[in-house]
PDB file of C-alpha atoms in Angstrom:
ATOM      1  CA  MET U   1      79.068 102.258 121.008  1.00 42.00           C
ATOM      2  CA  ASN U   2      80.554 100.122 118.306  1.00 48.00           C
ATOM      3  CA  SER U   3      79.591 100.628 114.372  1.00 52.00           C
ATOM      4  CA  PRO U   4      76.462  98.490 113.643  1.00 59.00           C
ATOM      5  CA  VAL U   5      77.074  95.884 111.305  1.00 66.00           C
ATOM      6  CA  LEU U   6      74.786  93.707 108.611  1.00 66.00           C
ATOM      7  CA  ILE U   7      76.817  90.882 107.720  1.00 62.00           C
ATOM      8  CA  LYS U   8      75.097  87.926 105.688  1.00 61.00           C
ATOM      9  CA  ASP U   9      77.560  85.261 105.847  1.00 59.00           C
ATOM     10  CA  ALA U  10      80.103  87.311 105.149  1.00 62.00           C
ATOM     11  CA  ALA U  11      83.145  84.822 105.903  1.00 59.00           C
ATOM     12  CA  ARG U  12      81.634  82.905 102.964  1.00 67.00           C
ATOM     13  CA  LEU U  13      81.410  85.603 100.197  1.00 73.00           C
ATOM     14  CA  VAL U  14      84.245  88.015 101.168  1.00 84.00           C
ATOM     15  CA  SER U  15      87.659  87.249 103.102  1.00 83.00           C
ATOM     16  CA  SER U  16      90.949  89.276 103.553  1.00 85.00           C
ATOM     17  CA  PRO U  17      94.002  88.228 101.481  1.00 88.00           C
ATOM     18  CA  LEU U  18      96.229  90.096 104.303  1.00 89.00           C
ATOM     19  CA  ASN U  19      96.162  89.484 107.975  1.00 91.00           C
ATOM     20  CA  ALA U  20      96.137  92.740 110.077  1.00 92.00           C
ATOM     21  CA  GLU U  21      99.861  92.977 110.700  1.00 95.00           C
ATOM     22  CA  ARG U  22     100.650  92.547 106.754  1.00 94.00           C
ATOM     23  CA  LEU U  23      98.152  95.461 106.136  1.00 95.00           C
ATOM     24  CA  ALA U  24      99.485  97.561 108.759  1.00 95.00           C
ATOM     25  CA  ASP U  25     102.682  97.105 107.149  1.00 96.00           C
ATOM     26  CA  LEU U  26     101.640  98.070 103.661  1.00 95.00           C
ATOM     27  CA  GLN U  27     100.014 100.961 104.855  1.00 95.00           C
ATOM     28  CA  ARG U  28     103.044 102.202 106.720  1.00 96.00           C
ATOM     29  CA  HIS U  29     104.786 101.662 103.524  1.00 95.00           C
ATOM     30  CA  ILE U  30     102.768 103.562 101.413  1.00 96.00           C
ATOM     31  CA  GLY U  31     102.658 106.661 104.414  1.00 92.00           C
ATOM     32  CA  ARG U  32     106.592 107.043 103.745  1.00 93.00           C
ATOM     33  CA  ASN U  33     106.948 106.742 100.020  1.00 93.00           C
ATOM     34  CA  ARG U  34     107.537 110.110  99.389  1.00 90.00           C
ATOM     35  CA  PHE U  35     107.988 109.342  95.504  1.00 92.00           C
ATOM     36  CA  LEU U  36     104.061 108.639  95.147  1.00 95.00           C
ATOM     37  CA  PRO U  37     102.061 111.480  93.081  1.00 93.00           C
ATOM     38  CA  VAL U  38      99.935 113.715  95.467  1.00 92.00           C
ATOM     39  CA  PRO U  39      97.936 116.412  93.094  1.00 86.00           C
ATOM     40  CA  PRO U  40      98.557 120.157  94.570  1.00 81.00           C
ATOM     41  CA  SER U  41      96.000 121.136  96.985  1.00 72.00           C
ATOM     42  CA  GLU U  42      94.575 123.768  94.679  1.00 63.00           C
ATOM     43  CA  ASP U  43      93.734 120.866  91.832  1.00 63.00           C
ATOM     44  CA  ASN U  44      92.648 118.343  94.455  1.00 53.00           C
ATOM     45  CA  PHE U  45      88.640 118.758  93.896  1.00 53.00           C
ATOM     46  CA  VAL U  46      87.287 115.028  95.613  1.00 53.00           C
ATOM     47  CA  GLY U  47      87.192 116.707  99.352  1.00 59.00           C
ATOM     48  CA  ASP U  48      89.082 117.765 101.963  1.00 61.00           C
ATOM     49  CA  GLY U  49      91.448 116.203 104.202  1.00 68.00           C
ATOM     50  CA  ASP U  50      94.939 114.268 103.738  1.00 87.00           C
ATOM     51  CA  TYR U  51      94.891 113.115 100.225  1.00 89.00           C
ATOM     52  CA  LEU U  52      97.643 109.919 100.516  1.00 93.00           C
ATOM     53  CA  ALA U  53      96.347 109.142 104.182  1.00 93.00           C
ATOM     54  CA  ILE U  54      92.697 109.128 103.134  1.00 93.00           C
ATOM     55  CA  GLY U  55      93.169 106.732  99.837  1.00 95.00           C
ATOM     56  CA  THR U  56      95.400 104.510 102.282  1.00 96.00           C
ATOM     57  CA  GLU U  57      92.732 104.405 104.610  1.00 95.00           C
ATOM     58  CA  PHE U  58      90.148 103.264 101.959  1.00 96.00           C
ATOM     59  CA  LEU U  59      92.958 100.539 100.370  1.00 97.00           C
ATOM     60  CA  GLY U  60      92.850  99.062 103.621  1.00 96.00           C
ATOM     61  CA  HIS U  61      89.005  98.970 103.626  1.00 96.00           C
ATOM     62  CA  PHE U  62      89.111  97.360 100.111  1.00 97.00           C
ATOM     63  CA  ILE U  63      91.577  94.483 101.286  1.00 97.00           C
ATOM     64  CA  GLU U  64      89.990  93.875 104.832  1.00 94.00           C
ATOM     65  CA  LEU U  65      86.235  94.436 104.257  1.00 94.00           C
ATOM     66  CA  GLY U  66      86.016  93.997 100.238  1.00 95.00           C
ATOM     67  CA  GLY U  67      88.673  91.127  99.978  1.00 95.00           C
ATOM     68  CA  LEU U  68      90.480  92.691  97.369  1.00 97.00           C
ATOM     69  CA  HIS U  69      93.399  90.540  96.085  1.00 97.00           C
ATOM     70  CA  ALA U  70      96.755  91.792  94.092  1.00 97.00           C
ATOM     71  CA  HIS U  71      95.869  89.945  91.397  1.00 97.00           C
ATOM     72  CA  GLU U  72      92.246  91.148  90.592  1.00 98.00           C
ATOM     73  CA  ARG U  73      90.911  93.407  87.907  1.00 98.00           C
ATOM     74  CA  VAL U  74      89.541  97.077  89.306  1.00 98.00           C
ATOM     75  CA  LEU U  75      87.364  99.628  87.860  1.00 98.00           C
ATOM     76  CA  ASP U  76      87.019 102.703  89.887  1.00 98.00           C
ATOM     77  CA  VAL U  77      83.938 104.351  88.936  1.00 97.00           C
ATOM     78  CA  GLY U  78      84.166 108.068  89.868  1.00 94.00           C
ATOM     79  CA  CYS U  79      88.040 107.877  90.374  1.00 96.00           C
ATOM     80  CA  GLY U  80      88.044 111.933  90.415  1.00 92.00           C
ATOM     81  CA  ILE U  81      91.823 112.892  90.662  1.00 94.00           C
ATOM     82  CA  GLY U  82      93.241 109.378  91.516  1.00 95.00           C
ATOM     83  CA  ARG U  83      93.014 108.984  95.198  1.00 95.00           C
ATOM     84  CA  MET U  84      91.889 105.840  95.487  1.00 97.00           C
ATOM     85  CA  ALA U  85      94.295 104.900  92.471  1.00 98.00           C
ATOM     86  CA  VAL U  86      97.575 105.966  94.297  1.00 97.00           C
ATOM     87  CA  PRO U  87      97.846 103.422  97.185  1.00 97.00           C
ATOM     88  CA  LEU U  88      96.673 100.687  94.886  1.00 98.00           C
ATOM     89  CA  THR U  89      99.491 101.553  92.614  1.00 98.00           C
ATOM     90  CA  GLN U  90     101.667  99.714  96.029  1.00 97.00           C
ATOM     91  CA  TYR U  91      99.570  96.512  96.305  1.00 97.00           C
ATOM     92  CA  LEU U  92      98.091  95.527  92.977  1.00 97.00           C
ATOM     93  CA  ASP U  93     100.001  93.192  91.054  1.00 97.00           C
ATOM     94  CA  PRO U  94     101.586  95.138  87.683  1.00 96.00           C
ATOM     95  CA  GLU U  95     101.856  91.726  86.097  1.00 96.00           C
ATOM     96  CA  ALA U  96      98.490  90.059  86.611  1.00 97.00           C
ATOM     97  CA  ALA U  97      95.970  92.991  88.030  1.00 98.00           C
ATOM     98  CA  ARG U  98      94.679  96.018  85.909  1.00 97.00           C
ATOM     99  CA  TYR U  99      92.822  99.104  86.963  1.00 98.00           C
ATOM    100  CA  VAL U 100      90.631 101.015  85.202  1.00 98.00           C
ATOM    101  CA  GLY U 101      89.276 104.655  86.480  1.00 98.00           C
ATOM    102  CA  ILE U 102      86.913 106.550  84.570  1.00 97.00           C
ATOM    103  CA  ASP U 103      85.384 109.674  85.729  1.00 94.00           C
ATOM    104  CA  PRO U 104      83.323 112.628  84.101  1.00 91.00           C
ATOM    105  CA  ALA U 105      85.671 115.279  85.340  1.00 88.00           C
ATOM    106  CA  SER U 106      88.311 115.486  82.893  1.00 90.00           C
ATOM    107  CA  ALA U 107      90.618 117.595  84.399  1.00 91.00           C
ATOM    108  CA  GLY U 108      91.260 114.894  86.907  1.00 92.00           C
ATOM    109  CA  ILE U 109      91.491 112.305  84.088  1.00 96.00           C
ATOM    110  CA  GLN U 110      94.159 114.488  82.555  1.00 95.00           C
ATOM    111  CA  TRP U 111      95.931 114.522  86.253  1.00 95.00           C
ATOM    112  CA  CYS U 112      95.760 110.662  86.462  1.00 97.00           C
ATOM    113  CA  THR U 113      97.077 109.903  82.958  1.00 97.00           C
ATOM    114  CA  ARG U 114     100.123 111.960  83.593  1.00 96.00           C
ATOM    115  CA  ASN U 115     101.143 111.294  86.616  1.00 96.00           C
ATOM    116  CA  ILE U 116      99.886 107.482  87.387  1.00 97.00           C
ATOM    117  CA  GLY U 117      99.062 105.696  84.414  1.00 97.00           C
ATOM    118  CA  SER U 118     102.245 106.988  82.789  1.00 96.00           C
ATOM    119  CA  VAL U 119     104.192 105.476  85.514  1.00 96.00           C
ATOM    120  CA  TYR U 120     102.153 102.334  86.255  1.00 97.00           C
ATOM    121  CA  PRO U 121     101.261 100.754  82.449  1.00 96.00           C
ATOM    122  CA  ASN U 122      98.467  98.661  84.243  1.00 98.00           C
ATOM    123  CA  PHE U 123      96.838 101.988  85.451  1.00 98.00           C
ATOM    124  CA  ARG U 124      94.274 103.250  82.890  1.00 98.00           C
ATOM    125  CA  PHE U 125      92.096 106.601  82.998  1.00 98.00           C
ATOM    126  CA  MET U 126      89.345 107.619  81.229  1.00 97.00           C
ATOM    127  CA  HIS U 127      86.941 110.231  80.730  1.00 95.00           C
ATOM    128  CA  LEU U 128      83.389 109.297  79.741  1.00 91.00           C
ATOM    129  CA  ASP U 129      81.281 112.440  79.223  1.00 88.00           C
ATOM    130  CA  ILE U 130      78.265 111.377  81.685  1.00 86.00           C
ATOM    131  CA  ALA U 131      76.349 114.310  82.861  1.00 80.00           C
ATOM    132  CA  ASN U 132      76.442 115.448  86.616  1.00 80.00           C
ATOM    133  CA  ALA U 133      74.750 118.569  87.575  1.00 77.00           C
ATOM    134  CA  LEU U 134      77.696 118.869  89.858  1.00 77.00           C
ATOM    135  CA  TYR U 135      80.736 117.617  88.148  1.00 77.00           C
ATOM    136  CA  ASN U 136      79.616 117.709  84.430  1.00 79.00           C
ATOM    137  CA  PRO U 137      76.297 119.658  84.044  1.00 81.00           C
ATOM    138  CA  ASP U 138      76.859 119.710  80.163  1.00 83.00           C
ATOM    139  CA  GLY U 139      77.697 115.849  79.608  1.00 83.00           C
ATOM    140  CA  TYR U 140      75.622 114.183  76.853  1.00 85.00           C
ATOM    141  CA  ILE U 141      75.196 110.780  78.292  1.00 87.00           C
ATOM    142  CA  ARG U 142      72.720 110.725  80.669  1.00 87.00           C
ATOM    143  CA  GLY U 143      72.955 108.915  84.164  1.00 83.00           C
ATOM    144  CA  THR U 144      69.846 106.827  83.491  1.00 88.00           C
ATOM    145  CA  GLU U 145      71.187 105.293  80.425  1.00 90.00           C
ATOM    146  CA  ILE U 146      74.976 104.891  81.535  1.00 92.00           C
ATOM    147  CA  ALA U 147      76.567 102.242  79.348  1.00 92.00           C
ATOM    148  CA  LEU U 148      80.620 101.948  79.752  1.00 94.00           C
ATOM    149  CA  PRO U 149      82.747 100.458  77.498  1.00 93.00           C
ATOM    150  CA  PHE U 150      83.653  96.845  78.429  1.00 96.00           C
ATOM    151  CA  ALA U 151      82.996  93.822  78.206  1.00 95.00           C
ATOM    152  CA  ASN U 152      80.839  91.319  80.461  1.00 95.00           C
ATOM    153  CA  GLY U 153      82.375  90.007  83.037  1.00 95.00           C
ATOM    154  CA  SER U 154      85.724  92.601  82.742  1.00 96.00           C
ATOM    155  CA  PHE U 155      85.995  93.217  86.526  1.00 98.00           C
ATOM    156  CA  ASP U 156      86.664  91.291  90.010  1.00 97.00           C
ATOM    157  CA  PHE U 157      86.308  94.252  91.802  1.00 98.00           C
ATOM    158  CA  ALA U 158      84.400  97.968  91.594  1.00 98.00           C
ATOM    159  CA  ILE U 159      84.868 100.966  93.619  1.00 98.00           C
ATOM    160  CA  MET U 160      82.331 103.443  93.886  1.00 98.00           C
ATOM    161  CA  THR U 161      83.299 106.156  96.809  1.00 96.00           C
ATOM    162  CA  SER U 162      81.554 109.105  97.501  1.00 92.00           C
ATOM    163  CA  VAL U 163      79.702 108.256  94.007  1.00 95.00           C
ATOM    164  CA  VAL U 164      76.275 107.707  95.154  1.00 96.00           C
ATOM    165  CA  THR U 165      76.375 110.614  97.656  1.00 95.00           C
ATOM    166  CA  HIS U 166      76.575 112.772  94.100  1.00 93.00           C
ATOM    167  CA  LEU U 167      73.772 110.747  92.014  1.00 94.00           C
ATOM    168  CA  PRO U 168      69.804 111.286  91.830  1.00 93.00           C
ATOM    169  CA  SER U 169      67.925 108.477  92.883  1.00 95.00           C
ATOM    170  CA  GLU U 170      67.140 107.811  89.355  1.00 95.00           C
ATOM    171  CA  GLU U 171      70.323 106.603  88.594  1.00 95.00           C
ATOM    172  CA  ILE U 172      71.202 104.594  91.340  1.00 97.00           C
ATOM    173  CA  LEU U 173      69.574 101.306  89.768  1.00 97.00           C
ATOM    174  CA  PRO U 174      70.943 102.053  86.021  1.00 96.00           C
ATOM    175  CA  TYR U 175      74.289 102.407  87.729  1.00 96.00           C
ATOM    176  CA  PHE U 176      74.123  99.473  89.480  1.00 97.00           C
ATOM    177  CA  ARG U 177      72.986  97.160  86.478  1.00 96.00           C
ATOM    178  CA  GLU U 178      75.816  98.240  84.602  1.00 96.00           C
ATOM    179  CA  ILE U 179      78.673  97.488  87.194  1.00 97.00           C
ATOM    180  CA  SER U 180      76.852  94.329  87.779  1.00 97.00           C
ATOM    181  CA  ARG U 181      77.052  93.235  83.768  1.00 96.00           C
ATOM    182  CA  LEU U 182      80.876  94.217  84.217  1.00 96.00           C
ATOM    183  CA  MET U 183      81.596  91.839  87.431  1.00 96.00           C
ATOM    184  CA  GLU U 184      82.583  88.385  87.197  1.00 94.00           C
ATOM    185  CA  LEU U 185      80.495  86.277  89.263  1.00 94.00           C
ATOM    186  CA  GLY U 186      81.757  86.645  92.997  1.00 94.00           C
ATOM    187  CA  GLY U 187      82.952  89.844  91.745  1.00 96.00           C
ATOM    188  CA  ARG U 188      82.565  92.523  94.767  1.00 97.00           C
ATOM    189  CA  LEU U 189      81.471  96.167  94.787  1.00 98.00           C
ATOM    190  CA  PHE U 190      82.541  98.468  97.148  1.00 98.00           C
ATOM    191  CA  LEU U 191      80.565 101.806  97.469  1.00 97.00           C
ATOM    192  CA  SER U 192      80.201 104.292 100.499  1.00 97.00           C
ATOM    193  CA  ALA U 193      77.065 106.734 100.887  1.00 97.00           C
ATOM    194  CA  PHE U 194      74.869 108.412 103.480  1.00 95.00           C
ATOM    195  CA  VAL U 195      72.191 106.476 104.730  1.00 94.00           C
ATOM    196  CA  ILE U 196      69.227 107.803 106.495  1.00 91.00           C
ATOM    197  CA  ALA U 197      68.463 105.283 109.252  1.00 83.00           C
ATOM    198  CA  PRO U 198      65.476 107.119 111.501  1.00 74.00           C
ATOM    199  CA  ASP U 199      66.472 104.868 114.545  1.00 66.00           C
ATOM    200  CA  ARG U 200      70.357 106.483 114.192  1.00 56.00           C
ATOM    201  CA  GLY U 201      70.049 109.954 114.783  1.00 53.00           C
ATOM    202  CA  ALA U 202      67.823 110.625 111.672  1.00 49.00           C
ATOM    203  CA  GLY U 203      69.520 113.222 109.094  1.00 48.00           C
ATOM    204  CA  LEU U 204      71.827 114.790 111.805  1.00 52.00           C
ATOM    205  CA  SER U 205      75.258 115.493 111.364  1.00 54.00           C
ATOM    206  CA  PRO U 206      78.017 117.513 112.864  1.00 55.00           C
ATOM    207  CA  ARG U 207      79.027 118.809 109.423  1.00 67.00           C
ATOM    208  CA  VAL U 208      75.884 118.278 107.128  1.00 75.00           C
ATOM    209  CA  GLU U 209      72.237 118.454 108.131  1.00 83.00           C
ATOM    210  CA  PHE U 210      70.013 116.227 105.273  1.00 89.00           C
ATOM    211  CA  ARG U 211      66.424 117.070 104.749  1.00 89.00           C
ATOM    212  CA  ARG U 212      63.908 114.976 102.536  1.00 90.00           C
ATOM    213  CA  ASP U 213      63.353 115.698  98.948  1.00 86.00           C
ATOM    214  CA  GLY U 214      59.811 115.809  99.023  1.00 85.00           C
ATOM    215  CA  GLU U 215      57.987 111.903  98.845  1.00 86.00           C
ATOM    216  CA  GLY U 216      61.368 110.167  97.360  1.00 85.00           C
ATOM    217  CA  PRO U 217      63.903 108.367  98.945  1.00 95.00           C
ATOM    218  CA  ALA U 218      66.725 110.987  98.422  1.00 94.00           C
ATOM    219  CA  TRP U 219      67.927 113.384 101.315  1.00 93.00           C
ATOM    220  CA  TYR U 220      69.786 116.647 100.443  1.00 92.00           C
ATOM    221  CA  GLY U 221      72.645 118.380 102.528  1.00 90.00           C
ATOM    222  CA  ASN U 222      72.337 121.846 100.253  1.00 88.00           C
ATOM    223  CA  PRO U 223      68.661 122.040  98.544  1.00 83.00           C
ATOM    224  CA  ARG U 224      70.610 124.799  96.558  1.00 86.00           C
ATOM    225  CA  ALA U 225      72.759 122.485  95.238  1.00 87.00           C
ATOM    226  CA  PRO U 226      71.342 119.084  95.654  1.00 87.00           C
ATOM    227  CA  LEU U 227      73.875 116.431  94.636  1.00 89.00           C
ATOM    228  CA  ALA U 228      76.772 118.267  96.705  1.00 89.00           C
ATOM    229  CA  ALA U 229      75.473 115.470  99.195  1.00 91.00           C
ATOM    230  CA  VAL U 230      72.709 113.295  98.781  1.00 95.00           C
ATOM    231  CA  ALA U 231      71.626 110.757 101.264  1.00 95.00           C
ATOM    232  CA  PHE U 232      68.766 107.893 100.955  1.00 96.00           C
ATOM    233  CA  ASP U 233      66.612 106.074 103.168  1.00 95.00           C
ATOM    234  CA  ASP U 234      67.410 102.742 104.655  1.00 94.00           C
ATOM    235  CA  GLY U 235      66.984 100.084 102.237  1.00 95.00           C
ATOM    236  CA  PHE U 236      66.978 101.714  99.430  1.00 97.00           C
ATOM    237  CA  LEU U 237      70.107 100.883  98.143  1.00 98.00           C
ATOM    238  CA  ASP U 238      70.115  97.572  99.463  1.00 97.00           C
ATOM    239  CA  LYS U 239      67.180  96.613  97.390  1.00 97.00           C
ATOM    240  CA  ALA U 240      68.470  98.494  94.386  1.00 97.00           C
ATOM    241  CA  LEU U 241      72.011  96.536  95.035  1.00 97.00           C
ATOM    242  CA  GLU U 242      69.506  93.113  94.854  1.00 95.00           C
ATOM    243  CA  ALA U 243      67.622  94.058  91.846  1.00 95.00           C
ATOM    244  CA  ALA U 244      70.909  94.366  89.793  1.00 96.00           C
ATOM    245  CA  GLY U 245      72.197  90.966  91.118  1.00 95.00           C
ATOM    246  CA  PHE U 246      74.336  91.480  93.908  1.00 96.00           C
ATOM    247  CA  GLU U 247      73.953  90.439  97.475  1.00 94.00           C
ATOM    248  CA  ILE U 248      74.802  92.200 100.604  1.00 95.00           C
ATOM    249  CA  ALA U 249      78.033  90.847 101.997  1.00 94.00           C
ATOM    250  CA  LEU U 250      78.507  94.004 104.533  1.00 94.00           C
ATOM    251  CA  LYS U 251      76.642  97.184 105.610  1.00 94.00           C
ATOM    252  CA  ARG U 252      78.473  99.021 108.215  1.00 92.00           C
ATOM    253  CA  PHE U 253      77.312 102.656 109.494  1.00 91.00           C
ATOM    254  CA  GLY U 254      79.998 105.293 109.601  1.00 90.00           C
ATOM    255  CA  HIS U 255      80.032 108.045 112.146  1.00 88.00           C
ATOM    256  CA  TRP U 256      78.994 111.035 110.074  1.00 88.00           C
ATOM    257  CA  ARG U 257      76.293 111.262 112.225  1.00 81.00           C
ATOM    258  CA  GLY U 258      78.135 111.817 115.572  1.00 75.00           C
ATOM    259  CA  SER U 259      80.455 109.801 117.438  1.00 63.00           C
ATOM    260  CA  ASN U 260      79.511 106.335 117.296  1.00 65.00           C
ATOM    261  CA  GLY U 261      82.630 104.637 117.377  1.00 74.00           C
ATOM    262  CA  ALA U 262      83.343 103.633 113.910  1.00 81.00           C
ATOM    263  CA  PRO U 263      86.711 103.941 112.011  1.00 85.00           C
ATOM    264  CA  HIS U 264      85.265 105.532 108.756  1.00 89.00           C
ATOM    265  CA  TYR U 265      82.877 108.546 108.322  1.00 90.00           C
ATOM    266  CA  GLN U 266      80.409 107.637 105.242  1.00 93.00           C
ATOM    267  CA  ASP U 267      78.427 104.002 105.362  1.00 95.00           C
ATOM    268  CA  PHE U 268      79.685 100.861 103.719  1.00 96.00           C
ATOM    269  CA  PHE U 269      78.541  98.247 101.530  1.00 96.00           C
ATOM    270  CA  VAL U 270      80.076  95.412 100.291  1.00 97.00           C
ATOM    271  CA  ALA U 271      78.013  93.512  97.656  1.00 96.00           C
ATOM    272  CA  VAL U 272      78.965  90.432  95.843  1.00 96.00           C
ATOM    273  CA  LYS U 273      78.005  89.849  92.046  1.00 96.00           C
ATOM    274  CA  THR U 274      75.857  86.429  92.204  1.00 91.00           C
ATOM    275  CA  SER U 275      74.005  84.477  89.718  1.00 65.00           C
ATOM    276  CA  ARG U 276      70.515  85.938  90.907  1.00 51.00           C
ATOM    277  CA  GLY U 277      69.226  88.764  88.689  1.00 50.00           C
ATOM    278  CA  VAL U 278      71.568  90.469  86.053  1.00 49.00           C
ATOM    279  CA  SER U 279      73.805  87.987  84.397  1.00 44.00           C
TER     280      SER U 279
END
């Protein structure tokens, strides 16, 4: 079965700047580039799998699904240890584009600054002491009061890969509203998530089985460490995005539930900042 996709006039809202052949050439070039920085496996805290291959795969999704152009200003929320940033160094225009990665884990920011920012001056990494029970339990900035140190309309493209999968439900809308504030009209937010759609296998997965947290919209893969893997009821993220001033251009279910033919593991959203809601 092909991956279910919801598109609201996506051709009007988002278009890919590269055709399939040029994108494949770019990805092959990145895969062959032995000079790109890769952290030691013992320092990689952003998940299993091949660091560079996964980042290169996501670069393809950013371009093909999110319409990321080489000249755009990119905000990477939860940049970790640079898995998304490294392939982007080979695509973003060093003269016109800029990239900012933020994360509550200082060790990852330090590695990125030393190994990426020192070589690519249009790439900047910032540690923000945001509280998160999993990654930064002693942080002083509450997620419900998130405020990022950038002016309105500072970015054209925002990334949240494997971020909402580690946030409690009460922090979702504050994050979306703050990112919306930072986005230029027409800017896109690309995010990955776990969505519990009852007609698509409920919370069952070959790797993790989610269980509902009380009466709320959140489901936890591990009740002992709730933020290790968080899923949400289908529709919860959609409503939060719309309340924050986004229009959903694309929603695509991944294969985390089992084999459904999807080319990616988590569920994907591409949301476009519009004039509605947050200005």
